[in-house]
Amino acid sequence: MKSLLKIIRRYVFSAYFIIFLILMIDFAAYAALVIHSSGTSSNKRYRISEISSQLTDTGQGLSLSPEGERMMDADYIWGMLLNEEGTIVWSRNLPESIARKGAFSVPETASFSHWYLEDYPVYVWRHDNGLLVLGRPVGSFWKLTLEQPVSILRMLPGYLLFVVLSNLFLISLLAALAGRNLFRAIRPIMNGIRSLEKKEALSIPENGILSDLAASLNKTSALLAEQARQLNRRDEARTQWISGVSHDIRTPLALIMGHAQELENNTALSDQAREEARIIKEQSLRIRQLIEDLNLTSKLEYQSCPLRIASFRPAALLRQITADYLNQGLPESYEIQLNFSQAFMGLRLEGDEQLLARAFRNLIGNSIRHNPDGCHITIAASVCAGKKNCCLLFADDGAGIPRRVIQVLEQQREPEEEHGKGQKNQPHVMGLKIVKQIVEAHGGKMEILPPGQKGCRIAITLPF
Amino acid sequence: MNSIYNCRLLMVDDYLEIRRMVTGILRQRGFSCLETAASCREAGEKVRSFRPDLMILDVMLPDGDGFSFMKELREWSNVPVLFLSAKDEDTDRLTGLGLGADDYITKPFLAEELILRLTAILKRTYFPLGQGAPARTTLTLGRRTINFDSGMVEWEGRSQALTAKELGILKKLAENKGNIVTFDSLCQAVWGDDYFGYENTLMVHIRRLRAKIEEDPSRPAWLLTARGLGYRLTKEENAR
């Protein structure tokens, strides 16, 4: 609707402008013509009176001065002076047919004084001795007399106002109609472009003045849909491939792990051999974790991991995770401190509790794994009621996150082509990446904050 | 059958090395009646002839999948089934458990985990409470003994009754002896799922409980506080 009004307004103003411009040009041309012709005309009037004044009675009859003759020859081809009775008392270059007449009656004089005399356009001027008549060449001038009743002249201002107003109304109406027609033609195209933004399939009727555009949009939509299908197929294939590979690795890894465990428990072996078996088992467990992480991260990346949304208490979850770490025999060099606001304690979140638990465990696990000499871990949580989200801060006073890891995590926001370069030397950031993906899958945000004096600080915001 | 170790176990997996390894682990842990099968068809025959007490079943087998096999099996046999598979999707787990499997373990696995889960199924199925070893109904904390059946704390010929809530809290702590039990788990055990707001009440109950089970309630030796998390019942050897 807003667009329609805009189009109509633009149309009406454009119409006014065009008409105003044309009128101005016409008026200027007309004015130029009038000035030119009136200049000529006033010259004539001046000249006929001038010529008249040059025609004087010298006592030996009427005579035109040389100056008068020059003036006359410039514009007229003949001239005569009629006395009070209509008789020709002076003449110059008078055509034979007129001269022959010798005199003109009052009706004849009245008739030609405004029009023509034998097709010669003629002009008259009152002279002391009668009426001076000057003639121009046949066919050189057209004469018109304007006559209107005075009553119409009086009505003229009102009439002109009415005409101007009704013209303006008509112009506005026609412009608005044209604008509406254009809007109607554009509307399906506009709706189509909006649908394209939302990645919806398009089917715009291909008719009207914009049929070419509609056809192009339909084609573009089909092309985009095909590209999206291909991308989905590719993502799906990639996820399935990773899932397949991880599945295929599981059985041989089960054998490695199982036998390593048996060797570790075999008291007949030397301590060193059992220790080596223990390392094989530990590393196998690490590979298992990596396979699971790889699987999860690929599923989260290609949105093929549906969230199991349910209501849960994040405070209870974090307490349980911390208790699990302590119950599993966390060395005393590590300390986990929970600082929850009162509002957070009672907060219920809608989300996938298992996935979020995985994310929180990854963060605590990172602090423990990367600080083998121990550290103090703080988990602070509060509720921002105004923003309808809760803020969690995982901090430790350990070694901190290497700058390179932060850079790699930041780069992964860029398109694949960008961060595909130089991946060989990239550090492994899968644990943090999974945390980020899980948080973002819940509509939240993960941010690595600049460390205080030392250690790492990771802020998580989750909406509720 | 007087012990879980006399139970007959059938291991079904198409991978010979896995069959050998798992039977090796089981044999080492004391299980002697073991049989293996490499396909659904062979497994079906073994179930009829060997009549196992528990079956460890792989999902991907050469002549069919373990899920379909189990579906058919359930029409004529109730043998407990433990899935041991490389298929780790949640949907696979849910399918297996949904078909009535007793547990689902994914490869690679820890031998201890397999043994613990397997023995749990065998105990639950063939030696439920009352039939096997008597269930532990008392808890000894130093000089005091808590009798969960009577709900009494007894010491030196004297006794004091525990309230139902105190008994609930103590049971939960005793089940996880040595481990921290969070406020949430304790409240949930006593007040159910809608427990929020009972944390302060829990503290009151803990204080009263300490007065009954501790020698010096102001310096508790058994029921310890895990700051910000919950409570823990000390293992005997750790107590002062």
Coordinates of C-alpha atoms in Angstrom, one line a residue, chain A residues 15-438:
Chain A
A15 CA 2.4 14.6 -15.0
Y16 CA 2.2 18.1 -13.5
F17 CA 5.8 18.8 -14.2
I18 CA 5.6 17.6 -17.8
I19 CA 2.5 19.8 -18.4
F20 CA 4.0 22.8 -16.7
L21 CA 7.2 22.3 -18.7
I22 CA 5.3 22.0 -22.0
L23 CA 3.2 25.1 -21.2
M24 CA 6.3 27.1 -20.3
I25 CA 8.0 26.1 -23.6
D26 CA 4.8 26.9 -25.6
F27 CA 4.3 30.2 -23.8
A28 CA 7.9 31.2 -24.4
A29 CA 7.6 30.3 -28.1
Y30 CA 4.3 32.2 -28.4
A31 CA 5.8 35.1 -26.5
A32 CA 8.7 35.2 -28.9
L33 CA 6.4 35.1 -31.8
V34 CA 4.2 37.8 -30.4
I35 CA 7.2 40.0 -29.5
H36 CA 8.5 39.5 -33.0
S37 CA 5.3 40.1 -34.8
S38 CA 4.2 42.9 -32.5
G39 CA 7.5 44.5 -33.0
T40 CA 6.9 44.3 -36.7
S41 CA 3.3 45.4 -36.3
S42 CA 4.0 48.3 -34.1
N43 CA 6.6 49.3 -36.6
K44 CA 3.9 49.3 -39.2
R45 CA 1.6 51.4 -37.1
Y46 CA 4.3 53.8 -36.4
R47 CA 5.3 53.8 -40.0
I48 CA 1.8 54.4 -41.4
S49 CA 1.4 57.4 -39.1
E50 CA 4.9 58.5 -40.0
I51 CA 4.2 58.0 -43.7
S52 CA 1.0 60.0 -43.1
S53 CA 2.9 62.8 -41.6
Q54 CA 5.4 62.9 -44.5
L55 CA 2.5 63.4 -46.9
T56 CA 2.0 67.1 -46.9
D57 CA 0.3 69.8 -48.9
T58 CA 3.0 71.8 -50.5
G59 CA 0.6 74.3 -52.0
Q60 CA 1.0 72.7 -55.4
G61 CA -0.7 69.6 -54.3
L62 CA 0.0 66.7 -51.9
S63 CA 3.5 65.4 -51.9
L64 CA 5.3 62.6 -50.1
S65 CA 8.7 63.6 -48.8
P66 CA 11.7 61.4 -49.9
E67 CA 11.9 60.1 -46.3
G68 CA 8.2 59.2 -46.5
E69 CA 8.8 57.4 -49.8
R70 CA 11.7 55.4 -48.2
M71 CA 9.5 54.4 -45.3
M72 CA 6.6 53.4 -47.6
D73 CA 8.8 51.3 -50.0
A74 CA 10.0 49.3 -47.1
D75 CA 6.6 47.8 -46.3
Y76 CA 4.0 48.8 -48.8
I77 CA 3.7 48.6 -52.5
W78 CA 1.1 51.3 -53.2
G79 CA -0.6 54.1 -51.4
M80 CA -3.5 56.6 -52.0
L81 CA -5.3 59.4 -50.2
L82 CA -9.0 59.6 -50.4
N83 CA -10.7 63.0 -49.6
E84 CA -13.9 63.4 -47.7
E85 CA -15.9 62.4 -50.8
G86 CA -13.9 59.2 -51.4
T87 CA -12.1 60.6 -54.4
I88 CA -8.4 59.7 -54.9
V89 CA -6.5 62.9 -54.4
W90 CA -3.0 61.5 -54.2
S91 CA -1.6 58.2 -55.1
R92 CA 1.7 56.4 -55.5
N93 CA 2.3 53.2 -57.5
L94 CA -1.4 52.6 -57.4
P95 CA -2.4 49.5 -59.4
E96 CA -4.2 50.3 -62.6
S97 CA -7.4 48.5 -61.6
I98 CA -7.8 50.6 -58.5
A99 CA -6.7 53.8 -60.1
R100 CA -9.3 53.3 -62.7
K101 CA -12.1 53.5 -60.1
G102 CA -11.1 57.1 -59.2
A103 CA -13.3 57.2 -56.1
F104 CA -14.7 54.9 -53.4
S105 CA -18.1 55.1 -51.9
V106 CA -18.6 55.0 -48.1
P107 CA -19.7 51.3 -48.2
E108 CA -16.6 50.4 -50.3
T109 CA -14.3 52.3 -48.0
A110 CA -15.9 50.7 -44.9
S111 CA -15.5 47.3 -46.4
F112 CA -11.8 47.4 -47.4
S113 CA -10.7 49.5 -44.4
H114 CA -10.7 46.4 -42.3
W115 CA -10.0 43.8 -44.9
Y116 CA -8.7 43.7 -48.4
L117 CA -8.9 45.8 -51.5
E118 CA -8.8 43.7 -54.6
D119 CA -7.0 41.1 -52.5
Y120 CA -4.4 43.6 -51.4
P121 CA -4.2 43.7 -47.6
V122 CA -4.8 47.4 -46.9
Y123 CA -4.2 49.7 -43.9
V124 CA -5.8 53.1 -43.4
W125 CA -4.8 56.2 -41.4
R126 CA -6.7 59.4 -40.8
H127 CA -4.9 62.2 -42.6
D128 CA -5.7 65.9 -42.4
N129 CA -6.8 65.8 -46.0
G130 CA -8.8 62.6 -45.8
L131 CA -7.9 58.9 -45.4
L132 CA -4.5 57.5 -46.2
V133 CA -4.7 54.0 -47.6
L134 CA -1.6 51.9 -48.0
G135 CA -1.5 48.4 -49.6
R136 CA 0.7 45.4 -49.2
P137 CA 1.5 42.7 -51.8
V138 CA -1.4 40.3 -52.5
G139 CA -1.1 37.2 -50.3
S140 CA 1.4 38.7 -47.9
F141 CA -0.8 39.2 -44.8
W142 CA -3.8 37.5 -43.3
K143 CA -6.3 39.7 -41.4
L144 CA -8.6 38.6 -38.6
T145 CA -11.0 40.5 -36.4
L146 CA -11.8 39.3 -32.9
E147 CA -15.3 40.0 -31.5
Q148 CA -16.9 38.7 -28.4
P149 CA -19.9 39.8 -26.3
V150 CA -18.8 41.6 -23.2
S151 CA -20.8 39.2 -21.1
I152 CA -18.6 36.3 -22.1
L153 CA -15.5 38.4 -21.4
R154 CA -16.9 39.0 -17.9
M155 CA -17.3 35.2 -17.4
L156 CA -13.8 34.6 -18.7
P157 CA -11.9 34.5 -15.3
G158 CA -14.4 32.1 -13.7
Y159 CA -14.4 30.0 -16.9
L160 CA -10.6 29.9 -17.0
L161 CA -10.5 28.9 -13.4
F162 CA -13.0 26.1 -14.0
V163 CA -11.0 24.9 -17.0
V164 CA -7.7 24.9 -15.1
L165 CA -9.1 23.1 -12.1
S166 CA -10.9 20.5 -14.1
N167 CA -7.8 20.0 -16.2
L168 CA -5.8 19.5 -13.0
F169 CA -8.3 17.0 -11.7
L170 CA -8.3 15.1 -14.9
I171 CA -4.5 15.0 -15.1
S172 CA -4.4 13.7 -11.5
L173 CA -7.0 11.1 -12.1
L174 CA -5.3 9.8 -15.2
A175 CA -1.9 9.8 -13.6
A176 CA -3.3 7.9 -10.5
L177 CA -4.9 5.4 -12.8
A178 CA -1.7 4.9 -14.7
G179 CA 0.2 4.6 -11.4
R180 CA -2.3 2.0 -10.1
N181 CA -2.0 0.0 -13.3
L182 CA 1.8 0.0 -13.0
F183 CA 1.6 -1.0 -9.4
R184 CA -0.7 -3.9 -10.3
A185 CA 1.8 -5.0 -12.9
I186 CA 4.7 -4.7 -10.4
R187 CA 3.0 -6.2 -7.4
P188 CA 3.4 -9.9 -8.4
I189 CA 7.1 -9.1 -9.2
M190 CA 7.5 -7.5 -5.8
N191 CA 5.9 -10.4 -4.0
G192 CA 8.0 -12.7 -6.0
I193 CA 11.2 -11.0 -4.9
R194 CA 10.1 -11.1 -1.3
S195 CA 9.4 -14.8 -1.6
L196 CA 12.9 -15.3 -3.1
E197 CA 14.3 -13.7 0.0
K198 CA 12.5 -16.3 2.0
K199 CA 13.7 -19.1 -0.3
E200 CA 10.1 -19.9 -1.3
A201 CA 9.3 -21.4 -4.7
L202 CA 7.9 -18.9 -7.2
S203 CA 5.2 -19.1 -9.8
I204 CA 4.5 -15.5 -11.0
P205 CA 1.9 -15.3 -13.9
E206 CA 3.9 -14.4 -17.0
N207 CA 1.6 -11.8 -18.6
G208 CA 1.2 -8.1 -18.7
I209 CA 3.9 -5.5 -19.4
L210 CA 6.4 -7.1 -17.0
S211 CA 6.0 -10.6 -18.4
D212 CA 9.7 -10.8 -19.2
L213 CA 10.7 -9.9 -15.7
A214 CA 8.2 -12.4 -14.3
A215 CA 9.7 -15.1 -16.4
S216 CA 13.2 -14.3 -15.4
L217 CA 12.2 -14.4 -11.7
N218 CA 10.5 -17.7 -12.1
K219 CA 13.6 -19.1 -13.8
T220 CA 15.8 -17.6 -11.0
S221 CA 13.6 -19.2 -8.4
A222 CA 13.8 -22.6 -10.0
L223 CA 17.6 -22.2 -10.3
L224 CA 17.9 -21.3 -6.6
A225 CA 15.7 -24.2 -5.6
E226 CA 17.8 -26.6 -7.6
Q227 CA 21.0 -25.2 -6.1
A228 CA 19.5 -25.5 -2.6
R229 CA 18.5 -29.1 -3.4
Q230 CA 22.0 -29.9 -4.6
L231 CA 23.6 -28.3 -1.5
N232 CA 21.3 -30.3 0.7
R233 CA 22.2 -33.4 -1.1
R234 CA 25.9 -32.6 -0.8
D235 CA 25.5 -31.8 3.0
E236 CA 23.5 -35.0 3.5
A237 CA 26.1 -37.1 1.6
R238 CA 28.9 -35.5 3.7
T239 CA 27.1 -36.2 7.0
Q240 CA 26.3 -39.8 5.9
W241 CA 29.9 -40.3 4.8
I242 CA 31.2 -39.1 8.2
S243 CA 28.6 -41.2 9.9
G244 CA 29.6 -44.2 7.8
V245 CA 33.3 -43.7 8.4
S246 CA 32.8 -43.4 12.1
H247 CA 30.7 -46.5 12.1
D248 CA 33.3 -48.4 10.2
I249 CA 36.0 -47.3 12.6
R250 CA 34.1 -48.4 15.7
T251 CA 34.5 -52.2 15.3
P252 CA 38.3 -52.2 14.8
L253 CA 38.6 -49.7 17.6
A254 CA 36.5 -51.9 19.8
L255 CA 39.0 -54.7 19.2
I256 CA 42.0 -52.4 19.9
M257 CA 40.4 -51.1 23.1
G258 CA 39.2 -54.5 24.3
H259 CA 42.5 -56.2 23.8
A260 CA 44.4 -53.3 25.3
Q261 CA 42.2 -53.6 28.4
E262 CA 42.9 -57.3 28.6
L263 CA 46.6 -56.7 28.4
E264 CA 46.4 -53.9 31.0
N265 CA 44.6 -56.3 33.4
N266 CA 47.0 -59.2 32.6
T267 CA 49.1 -59.5 35.8
A268 CA 51.5 -61.9 33.9
L269 CA 52.8 -59.0 31.9
S270 CA 55.5 -56.6 33.0
D271 CA 54.5 -53.2 34.5
Q272 CA 55.8 -51.4 31.5
A273 CA 53.9 -53.6 29.1
R274 CA 50.7 -53.0 31.1
E275 CA 51.3 -49.3 31.2
E276 CA 51.7 -49.3 27.4
A277 CA 48.5 -51.2 27.1
R278 CA 46.8 -48.6 29.3
I279 CA 48.1 -45.8 27.1
I280 CA 46.7 -47.7 24.0
K281 CA 43.3 -47.9 25.8
E282 CA 43.3 -44.3 26.8
Q283 CA 44.1 -43.1 23.3
S284 CA 41.5 -45.4 21.9
L285 CA 39.0 -43.7 24.3
R286 CA 40.2 -40.4 22.9
I287 CA 39.6 -41.6 19.3
R288 CA 36.1 -42.7 20.3
Q289 CA 35.5 -39.2 21.7
L290 CA 36.8 -37.6 18.6
I291 CA 34.6 -39.8 16.4
E292 CA 31.6 -38.8 18.4
D293 CA 32.6 -35.2 18.3
L294 CA 33.1 -35.4 14.5
N295 CA 29.7 -37.0 14.0
L296 CA 28.0 -34.5 16.2
T297 CA 29.7 -31.4 14.7
S298 CA 28.9 -32.5 11.2
K299 CA 25.2 -33.1 12.1
L300 CA 25.0 -29.8 13.8
E301 CA 26.7 -28.0 10.9
Y302 CA 24.2 -29.4 8.4
Q303 CA 21.2 -29.2 10.7
S304 CA 20.6 -32.9 10.6
C305 CA 20.5 -33.2 14.4
P306 CA 17.0 -32.5 15.6
L307 CA 16.9 -30.9 19.1
R308 CA 14.9 -32.8 21.7
I309 CA 13.4 -29.8 23.3
A310 CA 12.1 -30.1 26.8
S311 CA 11.9 -28.0 29.9
F312 CA 14.8 -28.3 32.4
R313 CA 16.6 -26.4 35.1
P314 CA 20.1 -25.2 33.9
A315 CA 21.2 -24.7 37.5
A316 CA 20.4 -28.3 38.4
L317 CA 22.2 -29.5 35.2
L318 CA 25.3 -27.5 36.0
R319 CA 25.3 -28.7 39.6
Q320 CA 25.0 -32.3 38.4
I321 CA 27.8 -31.9 35.9
T322 CA 30.1 -30.4 38.5
A323 CA 29.2 -33.1 41.0
D324 CA 29.9 -35.8 38.3
Y325 CA 33.4 -34.3 37.8
L326 CA 34.1 -34.3 41.5
N327 CA 32.6 -37.8 42.0
Q328 CA 34.8 -39.2 39.2
G329 CA 37.8 -38.2 41.3
L330 CA 38.9 -34.8 40.1
P331 CA 42.3 -34.1 41.6
E332 CA 42.4 -31.6 44.5
S333 CA 44.5 -29.2 42.4
Y334 CA 41.2 -28.4 40.6
E335 CA 38.4 -26.4 42.2
I336 CA 35.0 -25.8 40.6
Q337 CA 33.0 -22.9 42.1
L338 CA 29.4 -22.1 41.1
N339 CA 28.0 -18.6 41.5
F340 CA 24.4 -18.6 40.6
S341 CA 22.0 -15.7 41.0
Q342 CA 18.7 -16.4 42.8
A343 CA 16.7 -15.9 39.6
F344 CA 18.9 -18.4 37.7
M345 CA 18.4 -21.0 40.4
G346 CA 14.7 -21.0 39.7
L347 CA 15.0 -20.6 35.9
R348 CA 13.6 -23.2 33.6
L349 CA 14.9 -23.3 30.0
E350 CA 13.4 -25.0 26.9
G351 CA 16.2 -26.9 25.2
D352 CA 18.0 -30.1 24.5
E353 CA 19.3 -30.9 28.0
Q354 CA 21.7 -33.6 26.8
L355 CA 23.3 -31.5 24.1
L356 CA 23.7 -28.5 26.4
A357 CA 25.1 -30.8 29.1
R358 CA 27.6 -31.9 26.4
A359 CA 28.5 -28.3 25.7
F360 CA 29.0 -27.5 29.4
R361 CA 31.0 -30.6 30.0
N362 CA 33.2 -29.7 27.0
L363 CA 34.0 -26.3 28.6
I364 CA 34.8 -27.7 32.0
G365 CA 36.7 -30.5 30.4
N366 CA 38.8 -28.1 28.4
S367 CA 39.8 -26.2 31.5
I368 CA 40.8 -29.4 33.2
R369 CA 42.6 -30.9 30.1
H370 CA 44.6 -27.8 29.2
N371 CA 45.7 -27.1 32.7
P372 CA 47.4 -30.3 33.9
D373 CA 48.8 -28.6 37.0
G374 CA 45.3 -27.7 38.2
C375 CA 43.2 -24.5 38.1
H376 CA 40.3 -22.7 39.7
I377 CA 37.2 -23.0 37.5
T378 CA 34.3 -20.6 38.1
I379 CA 30.8 -21.0 36.6
A380 CA 28.7 -17.8 37.1
A381 CA 25.2 -17.6 35.9
S382 CA 22.5 -14.9 36.0
V383 CA 19.3 -13.9 34.3
C384 CA 18.8 -10.8 32.1
A385 CA 15.0 -10.6 32.5
G386 CA 14.8 -7.6 30.2
K387 CA 16.5 -9.4 27.3
K388 CA 14.7 -12.7 28.1
N389 CA 18.0 -14.6 28.2
C390 CA 20.4 -16.1 30.8
C391 CA 24.1 -15.4 30.8
L392 CA 26.7 -18.0 31.8
L393 CA 30.3 -17.4 32.3
F394 CA 32.8 -20.2 32.3
A395 CA 36.2 -18.9 33.6
D396 CA 39.4 -20.4 34.8
D397 CA 42.8 -19.0 36.0
G398 CA 44.8 -21.4 33.9
A399 CA 46.8 -21.1 30.7
G400 CA 44.0 -19.6 28.6
I401 CA 43.0 -20.3 25.0
P402 CA 45.8 -19.8 22.5
R403 CA 45.2 -16.9 20.2
R404 CA 45.4 -19.2 17.2
V405 CA 42.4 -21.3 18.4
I406 CA 40.4 -18.1 18.8
Q407 CA 41.4 -17.1 15.3
V408 CA 40.4 -20.4 13.8
L409 CA 37.0 -20.3 15.6
E410 CA 36.4 -16.8 14.3
Q411 CA 37.4 -17.8 10.7
Q412 CA 34.9 -20.6 10.7
R413 CA 32.2 -17.9 10.5
E414 CA 33.6 -17.1 7.0
P415 CA 32.4 -19.0 3.9
E416 CA 34.0 -22.4 3.3
E417 CA 36.3 -21.2 0.5
E418 CA 37.8 -18.7 2.9
H419 CA 38.6 -20.9 5.8
G420 CA 39.5 -23.8 3.6
K421 CA 42.8 -22.2 3.0
G422 CA 45.7 -23.4 5.1
Q423 CA 43.6 -25.8 7.1
K424 CA 46.6 -28.2 7.4
N425 CA 48.2 -26.2 10.1
Q426 CA 45.1 -25.3 12.0
P427 CA 44.8 -26.3 15.7
H428 CA 42.0 -28.7 16.6
V429 CA 39.1 -26.7 17.9
M430 CA 36.3 -29.3 17.7
G431 CA 35.4 -29.2 21.4
L432 CA 34.8 -25.4 21.4
K433 CA 33.2 -25.6 17.9
I434 CA 30.7 -28.1 19.2
V435 CA 29.9 -25.8 22.2
K436 CA 29.3 -22.9 19.8
Q437 CA 27.2 -25.0 17.5
I438 CA 25.0 -26.3 20.3

